[in-house]
Structure formats: C-alpha cells, structure tokens
Amino acid sequence: MKYKPRETTEAIAGAITGLLTAPGTLLLGRYHSGGQLQYVGRTTTLARATSQSVAALLSAAGEDHSWTGCFLSVGWGGRETLDVSLVEPRLVVEVGVDVAMDCAGRRNMGASWTM
C-alpha cells in the first residue's frame, strides 16, 4: 500500500503559463514577512472549464509585481525557464498539496487546483 499525505492550503496566483484568456497552470506565491510575494509552486494543468473560469478572474500585472524580472524554472533546480505572464496577485486559491517541501519552503510536487 502506498500512502501519500496531502493537505490543503491557500496561495495567491502570481503568474500563469499559457494565455491570460486561457491559463494552463497557475504559479503560486505566499507573502513573506517583508511583504514580497514569494514563489512556492505551481498547479497541475488546469482543465479547460477551470481555465475559462479562472481567466475571468485574472488581470495582467503592473510593473511593480514582486516577480518582475525573475525567471521561474520548469523544474526544481532546472535551468530551463517557464514562459509566464505575471498577473495581479489578487486571486487566492485553495490547493491540495503534497506535504513535502524543500529547505526554502517550496512544495516539491505540483499543486492540484480545488474548487
């Protein structure tokens, strides 16, 4: 038997892959004590219906976004970067996540979107 502990948590959508009108995944962050949005992980690929629902809640970010000028890698420790669009960090989502984290507090697995 395989046991996979999971929990739910809230995170803020700070960027997306795909188009603003049809996001593929959400890149998630949490605010740290300094007030900056810190990247913590991304969702698994959004289903088409979910993508359409989420798109209606997103807007492009301004130049003062915490992640402006940052490069987000495709995988943990990887050099290949994601092509992302920054969004205004207003959308709070509840995600189901694997409980494992790296030493920086980032989730080691993709987060699953829960509605």
N, CA and C atoms as an extended XYZ file, in Angstrom:
345
Properties=species:S:1:pos:R:3:atomname:S:1:resname:S:1:resid:I:1 pbc="F F F"
N         0.835       -1.156        0.000 N   MET     1
C         0.000        0.000        0.000 CA  MET     1
C         0.900        1.246        0.000 C   MET     1
N         0.513        2.214       -0.788 N   LYS     2
C         1.254        3.459       -0.863 CA  LYS     2
C         0.466        4.540       -0.139 C   LYS     2
N         1.138        5.273        0.716 N   TYR     3
C         0.497        6.323        1.487 CA  TYR     3
C         1.055        7.667        1.035 C   TYR     3
N         0.196        8.575        0.598 N   LYS     4
C         0.619        9.893        0.133 CA  LYS     4
C        -0.105       10.959        0.943 C   LYS     4
N         0.555       11.497        1.959 N   PRO     5
C        -0.113       12.537        2.743 CA  PRO     5
C        -0.265       13.823        1.936 C   PRO     5
N        -1.424       14.438        2.038 N   ARG     6
C        -1.705       15.701        1.364 CA  ARG     6
C        -2.455       16.590        2.330 C   ARG     6
N        -2.362       17.858        2.087 N   GLU     7
C        -3.119       18.823        2.869 CA  GLU     7
C        -3.577       19.921        1.925 C   GLU     7
N        -4.485       20.753        2.384 N   THR     8
C        -4.877       21.900        1.582 CA  THR     8
C        -4.288       23.153        2.214 C   THR     8
N        -4.031       24.106        1.384 N   THR     9
C        -3.514       25.395        1.832 CA  THR     9
C        -3.964       26.447        0.837 C   THR     9
N        -3.826       27.694        1.229 N   GLU    10
C        -4.163       28.778        0.326 CA  GLU    10
C        -2.898       29.403       -0.226 C   GLU    10
N        -2.975       29.830       -1.453 N   ALA    11
C        -1.863       30.507       -2.106 CA  ALA    11
C        -2.446       31.554       -3.052 C   ALA    11
N        -1.600       32.431       -3.504 N   ILE    12
C        -2.017       33.525       -4.366 CA  ILE    12
C        -1.457       33.294       -5.762 C   ILE    12
N        -2.314       33.413       -6.762 N   ALA    13
C        -1.861       33.284       -8.148 CA  ALA    13
C        -1.084       34.541       -8.514 C   ALA    13
N         0.207       34.371       -8.845 N   GLY    14
C         1.059       35.496       -9.191 CA  GLY    14
C         1.457       35.524      -10.644 C   GLY    14
N         1.275       34.394      -11.317 N   ALA    15
C         1.608       34.304      -12.739 CA  ALA    15
C         0.887       33.089      -13.312 C   ALA    15
N         0.884       33.016      -14.614 N   ILE    16
C         0.279       31.878      -15.313 CA  ILE    16
C         1.190       31.430      -16.437 C   ILE    16
N         1.008       30.191      -16.860 N   THR    17
C         1.540       29.750      -18.143 CA  THR    17
C         0.357       29.787      -19.095 C   THR    17
N         0.641       29.891      -20.370 N   GLY    18
C        -0.446       29.986      -21.337 CA  GLY    18
C        -0.891       31.423      -21.509 C   GLY    18
N        -2.074       31.585      -22.043 N   LEU    19
C        -2.623       32.908      -22.323 CA  LEU    19
C        -3.439       33.417      -21.145 C   LEU    19
N        -3.540       34.722      -21.015 N   LEU    20
C        -4.363       35.311      -19.965 CA  LEU    20
C        -5.824       34.887      -20.126 C   LEU    20
N        -6.241       34.657      -21.348 N   THR    21
C        -7.613       34.236      -21.624 CA  THR    21
C        -7.807       32.723      -21.488 C   THR    21
N        -6.713       31.972      -21.382 N   ALA    22
C        -6.773       30.512      -21.253 CA  ALA    22
C        -5.538       30.013      -20.512 C   ALA    22
N        -5.444       30.286      -19.202 N   PRO    23
C        -4.247       29.864      -18.455 CA  PRO    23
C        -4.090       28.347      -18.433 C   PRO    23
N        -2.827       27.906      -18.552 N   GLY    24
C        -2.535       26.471      -18.496 CA  GLY    24
C        -2.268       26.006      -17.073 C   GLY    24
N        -1.451       26.772      -16.344 N   THR    25
C        -1.181       26.492      -14.923 CA  THR    25
C        -1.102       27.827      -14.194 C   THR    25
N        -1.295       27.765      -12.889 N   LEU    26
C        -1.129       28.937      -12.039 CA  LEU    26
C         0.180       28.805      -11.291 C   LEU    26
N         0.961       29.862      -11.268 N   LEU    27
C         2.176       29.906      -10.456 CA  LEU    27
C         1.807       30.609       -9.165 C   LEU    27
N         2.081       29.949       -8.070 N   LEU    28
C         1.548       30.357       -6.776 CA  LEU    28
C         2.591       30.973       -5.871 C   LEU    28
N         2.154       31.874       -5.036 N   GLY    29
C         3.038       32.508       -4.078 CA  GLY    29
C         2.346       32.740       -2.758 C   GLY    29
N         3.162       33.079       -1.778 N   ARG    30
C         2.679       33.485       -0.453 CA  ARG    30
C         3.518       34.680       -0.033 C   ARG    30
N         2.884       35.603        0.670 N   TYR    31
C         3.617       36.774        1.140 CA  TYR    31
C         4.469       36.407        2.339 C   TYR    31
N         5.734       36.847        2.335 N   HIS    32
C         6.590       36.628        3.498 CA  HIS    32
C         6.616       37.905        4.329 C   HIS    32
N         7.268       37.868        5.440 N   SER    33
C         7.231       38.966        6.408 CA  SER    33
C         7.700       40.303        5.833 C   SER    33
N         8.518       40.281        4.792 N   GLY    34
C         8.982       41.510        4.165 CA  GLY    34
C         7.979       42.125        3.207 C   GLY    34
N         6.842       41.467        3.001 N   GLY    35
C         5.803       41.990        2.128 CA  GLY    35
C         5.924       41.605        0.672 C   GLY    35
N         6.950       40.832        0.315 N   GLN    36
C         7.129       40.390       -1.074 CA  GLN    36
C         6.423       39.049       -1.288 C   GLN    36
N         5.882       38.872       -2.471 N   LEU    37
C         5.259       37.602       -2.839 CA  LEU    37
C         6.358       36.618       -3.201 C   LEU    37
N         6.442       35.525       -2.465 N   GLN    38
C         7.479       34.512       -2.691 CA  GLN    38
C         6.874       33.327       -3.436 C   GLN    38
N         7.545       32.918       -4.501 N   TYR    39
C         7.088       31.771       -5.295 CA  TYR    39
C         7.166       30.492       -4.457 C   TYR    39
N         6.063       29.713       -4.466 N   VAL    40
C         6.049       28.463       -3.700 CA  VAL    40
C         5.719       27.238       -4.537 C   VAL    40
N         5.279       27.411       -5.766 N   GLY    41
C         4.977       26.246       -6.600 CA  GLY    41
C         3.945       26.587       -7.661 C   GLY    41
N         3.566       25.573       -8.427 N   ARG    42
C         2.545       25.792       -9.453 CA  ARG    42
C         1.571       24.639       -9.468 C   ARG    42
N         0.420       24.914      -10.044 N   THR    43
C        -0.617       23.902      -10.114 CA  THR    43
C        -0.301       22.899      -11.213 C   THR    43
N        -1.016       21.805      -11.189 N   THR    44
C        -1.025       20.910      -12.331 CA  THR    44
C        -1.799       21.622      -13.444 C   THR    44
N        -1.801       21.066      -14.632 N   THR    45
C        -2.506       21.681      -15.757 CA  THR    45
C        -3.992       21.818      -15.440 C   THR    45
N        -4.519       23.009      -15.694 N   LEU    46
C        -5.935       23.279      -15.433 CA  LEU    46
C        -6.808       22.645      -16.510 C   LEU    46
N        -7.919       22.070      -16.092 N   ALA    47
C        -8.909       21.556      -17.046 CA  ALA    47
C        -9.476       22.741      -17.823 C   ALA    47
N        -9.966       22.504      -19.020 N   ARG    48
C       -10.457       23.583      -19.885 CA  ARG    48
C       -11.529       24.431      -19.188 C   ARG    48
N       -12.498       23.809      -18.554 N   ALA    49
C       -13.568       24.564      -17.886 CA  ALA    49
C       -13.010       25.400      -16.733 C   ALA    49
N       -12.086       24.835      -15.995 N   THR    50
C       -11.460       25.569      -14.894 CA  THR    50
C       -10.652       26.735      -15.435 C   THR    50
N        -9.916       26.504      -16.497 N   SER    51
C        -9.115       27.551      -17.121 CA  SER    51
C        -9.988       28.735      -17.526 C   SER    51
N       -11.128       28.456      -18.116 N   GLN    52
C       -12.041       29.522      -18.538 CA  GLN    52
C       -12.592       30.285      -17.339 C   GLN    52
N       -12.934       29.575      -16.278 N   SER    53
C       -13.448       30.221      -15.068 CA  SER    53
C       -12.390       31.106      -14.417 C   SER    53
N       -11.162       30.587      -14.339 N   VAL    54
C       -10.070       31.329      -13.723 CA  VAL    54
C        -9.700       32.551      -14.563 C   VAL    54
N        -9.707       32.420      -15.871 N   ALA    55
C        -9.334       33.527      -16.766 CA  ALA    55
C       -10.179       34.765      -16.491 C   ALA    55
N       -11.442       34.567      -16.172 N   ALA    56
C       -12.337       35.693      -15.906 CA  ALA    56
C       -11.952       36.451      -14.635 C   ALA    56
N       -11.137       35.832      -13.781 N   LEU    57
C       -10.748       36.436      -12.504 CA  LEU    57
C        -9.356       37.054      -12.514 C   LEU    57
N        -8.651       36.941      -13.631 N   LEU    58
C        -7.262       37.392      -13.708 CA  LEU    58
C        -7.133       38.681      -14.508 C   LEU    58
N        -6.123       39.467      -14.152 N   SER    59
C        -5.764       40.639      -14.953 CA  SER    59
C        -4.247       40.750      -14.978 C   SER    59
N        -3.730       41.315      -16.047 N   ALA    60
C        -2.284       41.455      -16.209 CA  ALA    60
C        -1.714       42.332      -15.094 C   ALA    60
N        -0.511       41.976      -14.654 N   ALA    61
C         0.142       42.710      -13.564 CA  ALA    61
C         0.795       43.985      -14.070 C   ALA    61
N         0.963       44.917      -13.148 N   GLY    62
C         1.708       46.132      -13.435 CA  GLY    62
C         3.195       45.882      -13.245 C   GLY    62
N         3.993       46.901      -13.464 N   GLU    63
C         5.444       46.765      -13.369 CA  GLU    63
C         5.945       46.629      -11.939 C   GLU    63
N         5.090       46.838      -10.948 N   ASP    64
C         5.505       46.749       -9.545 CA  ASP    64
C         5.304       45.354       -8.959 C   ASP    64
N         5.020       44.374       -9.800 N   HIS    65
C         4.824       42.992       -9.336 CA  HIS    65
C         6.123       42.469       -8.714 C   HIS    65
N         5.999       41.701       -7.625 N   SER    66
C         7.172       41.151       -6.922 CA  SER    66
C         8.063       40.302       -7.819 C   SER    66
N         7.513       39.688       -8.864 N   TRP    67
C         8.282       38.777       -9.699 CA  TRP    67
C         8.783       39.415      -10.991 C   TRP    67
N         8.602       40.719      -11.152 N   THR    68
C         9.092       41.390      -12.355 CA  THR    68
C        10.602       41.177      -12.470 C   THR    68
N        11.047       40.691      -13.615 N   GLY    69
C        12.463       40.441      -13.850 CA  GLY    69
C        12.962       39.095      -13.357 C   GLY    69
N        12.111       38.319      -12.714 N   CYS    70
C        12.509       36.989      -12.211 CA  CYS    70
C        12.309       35.937      -13.296 C   CYS    70
N        13.114       34.898      -13.233 N   PHE    71
C        12.956       33.753      -14.116 CA  PHE    71
C        12.549       32.560      -13.260 C   PHE    71
N        11.466       31.900      -13.621 N   LEU    72
C        10.961       30.751      -12.878 CA  LEU    72
C        11.287       29.491      -13.664 C   LEU    72
N        11.917       28.531      -13.006 N   SER    73
C        12.378       27.332      -13.709 CA  SER    73
C        11.249       26.331      -13.923 C   SER    73
N        11.409       25.531      -14.957 N   VAL    74
C        10.441       24.490      -15.293 CA  VAL    74
C        10.356       23.455      -14.176 C   VAL    74
N        11.502       23.075      -13.615 N   GLY    75
C        11.540       22.087      -12.531 CA  GLY    75
C        12.487       22.545      -11.449 C   GLY    75
N        12.400       21.912      -10.303 N   TRP    76
C        13.243       22.284       -9.173 CA  TRP    76
C        14.714       22.116       -9.544 C   TRP    76
N        15.451       23.192       -9.448 N   GLY    77
C        16.875       23.163       -9.726 CA  GLY    77
C        17.215       23.165      -11.206 C   GLY    77
N        16.213       23.225      -12.067 N   GLY    78
C        16.457       23.201      -13.504 CA  GLY    78
C        16.895       24.553      -14.035 C   GLY    78
N        17.482       24.536      -15.202 N   ARG    79
C        17.937       25.774      -15.836 CA  ARG    79
C        16.958       26.275      -16.884 C   ARG    79
N        16.091       25.402      -17.366 N   GLU    80
C        15.103       25.814      -18.356 CA  GLU    80
C        14.029       26.645      -17.655 C   GLU    80
N        13.708       27.814      -18.228 N   THR    81
C        12.736       28.692      -17.592 CA  THR    81
C        11.365       28.590      -18.237 C   THR    81
N        10.360       28.878      -17.440 N   LEU    82
C         8.981       28.880      -17.909 CA  LEU    82
C         8.682       30.184      -18.628 C   LEU    82
N         7.845       30.100      -19.647 N   ASP    83
C         7.323       31.296      -20.304 CA  ASP    83
C         6.044       31.648      -19.547 C   ASP    83
N         6.090       32.717      -18.754 N   VAL    84
C         4.954       33.063      -17.897 CA  VAL    84
C         4.462       34.470      -18.178 C   VAL    84
N         3.234       34.708      -17.783 N   SER    85
C         2.649       36.049      -17.785 CA  SER    85
C         2.315       36.381      -16.341 C   SER    85
N         2.817       37.508      -15.866 N   LEU    86
C         2.521       37.926      -14.499 CA  LEU    86
C         1.094       38.451      -14.422 C   LEU    86
N         0.419       38.121      -13.318 N   VAL    87
C        -0.948       38.595      -13.100 CA  VAL    87
C        -0.994       39.343      -11.770 C   VAL    87
N        -1.994       40.225      -11.648 N   GLU    88
C        -2.180       40.928      -10.383 CA  GLU    88
C        -2.418       39.883       -9.292 C   GLU    88
N        -1.654       39.932       -8.210 N   PRO    89
C        -1.778       38.911       -7.159 CA  PRO    89
C        -2.979       39.156       -6.255 C   PRO    89
N        -4.167       38.923       -6.810 N   ARG    90
C        -5.422       39.122       -6.078 CA  ARG    90
C        -6.189       37.823       -5.877 C   ARG    90
N        -5.975       36.860       -6.761 N   LEU    91
C        -6.748       35.622       -6.715 CA  LEU    91
C        -6.142       34.659       -5.701 C   LEU    91
N        -6.892       34.386       -4.649 N   VAL    92
C        -6.476       33.422       -3.636 CA  VAL    92
C        -7.149       32.101       -3.970 C   VAL    92
N        -6.364       31.039       -4.062 N   VAL    93
C        -6.899       29.723       -4.397 CA  VAL    93
C        -6.564       28.728       -3.289 C   VAL    93
N        -7.419       27.775       -3.128 N   GLU    94
C        -7.137       26.667       -2.214 CA  GLU    94
C        -6.601       25.529       -3.061 C   GLU    94
N        -5.480       24.985       -2.658 N   VAL    95
C        -4.859       23.909       -3.417 CA  VAL    95
C        -4.585       22.725       -2.509 C   VAL    95
N        -4.655       21.542       -3.090 N   GLY    96
C        -4.252       20.324       -2.399 CA  GLY    96
C        -2.803       20.074       -2.746 C   GLY    96
N        -1.954       19.966       -1.744 N   VAL    97
C        -0.523       19.845       -1.995 CA  VAL    97
C         0.065       18.657       -1.254 C   VAL    97
N         1.159       18.153       -1.808 N   ASP    98
C         1.972       17.156       -1.134 CA  ASP    98
C         2.618       17.852        0.053 C   ASP    98
N         2.764       17.189        1.166 N   VAL    99
C         3.310       17.850        2.355 CA  VAL    99
C         4.816       18.060        2.300 C   VAL    99
N         5.503       17.439        1.353 N   ALA   100
C         6.957       17.584        1.265 CA  ALA   100
C         7.326       18.976        0.761 C   ALA   100
N         8.315       19.606        1.409 N   MET   101
C         8.824       20.906        0.993 CA  MET   101
C        10.336       20.865        0.973 C   MET   101
N        10.923       21.740        0.158 N   ASP   102
C        12.379       21.848        0.189 CA  ASP   102
C        12.781       22.836        1.284 C   ASP   102
N        14.065       23.056        1.468 N   CYS   103
C        14.537       23.891        2.571 CA  CYS   103
C        14.130       25.349        2.432 C   CYS   103
N        13.713       25.775        1.248 N   ALA   104
C        13.264       27.157        1.049 CA  ALA   104
C        11.762       27.302        1.269 C   ALA   104
N        11.084       26.193        1.611 N   GLY   105
C         9.647       26.241        1.853 CA  GLY   105
C         8.794       26.070        0.623 C   GLY   105
N         9.404       25.646       -0.511 N   ARG   106
C         8.650       25.415       -1.736 CA  ARG   106
C         8.145       23.985       -1.766 C   ARG   106
N         6.972       23.800       -2.329 N   ARG   107
C         6.391       22.466       -2.475 CA  ARG   107
C         7.169       21.689       -3.522 C   ARG   107
N         7.405       20.407       -3.260 N   ASN   108
C         8.174       19.574       -4.184 CA  ASN   108
C         7.313       18.972       -5.291 C   ASN   108
N         6.027       19.037       -5.180 N   MET   109
C         5.131       18.461       -6.172 CA  MET   109
C         4.206       19.538       -6.700 C   MET   109
N         3.640       19.313       -7.887 N   GLY   110
C         2.642       20.245       -8.415 CA  GLY   110
C         1.439       20.286       -7.504 C   GLY   110
N         0.857       21.434       -7.364 N   ALA   111
C        -0.334       21.609       -6.530 CA  ALA   111
C        -1.562       21.376       -7.388 C   ALA   111
N        -2.530       20.665       -6.865 N   SER   112
C        -3.764       20.402       -7.588 CA  SER   112
C        -4.806       21.453       -7.211 C   SER   112
N        -5.394       22.046       -8.211 N   TRP   113
C        -6.431       23.054       -8.009 CA  TRP   113
C        -7.653       22.411       -7.411 C   TRP   113
N        -8.238       23.004       -6.394 N   THR   114
C        -9.503       22.527       -5.858 CA  THR   114
C       -10.504       23.666       -5.919 C   THR   114
N       -11.718       23.346       -6.310 N   MET   115
C       -12.749       24.359       -6.482 CA  MET   115
C       -13.595       24.458       -5.248 C   MET   115
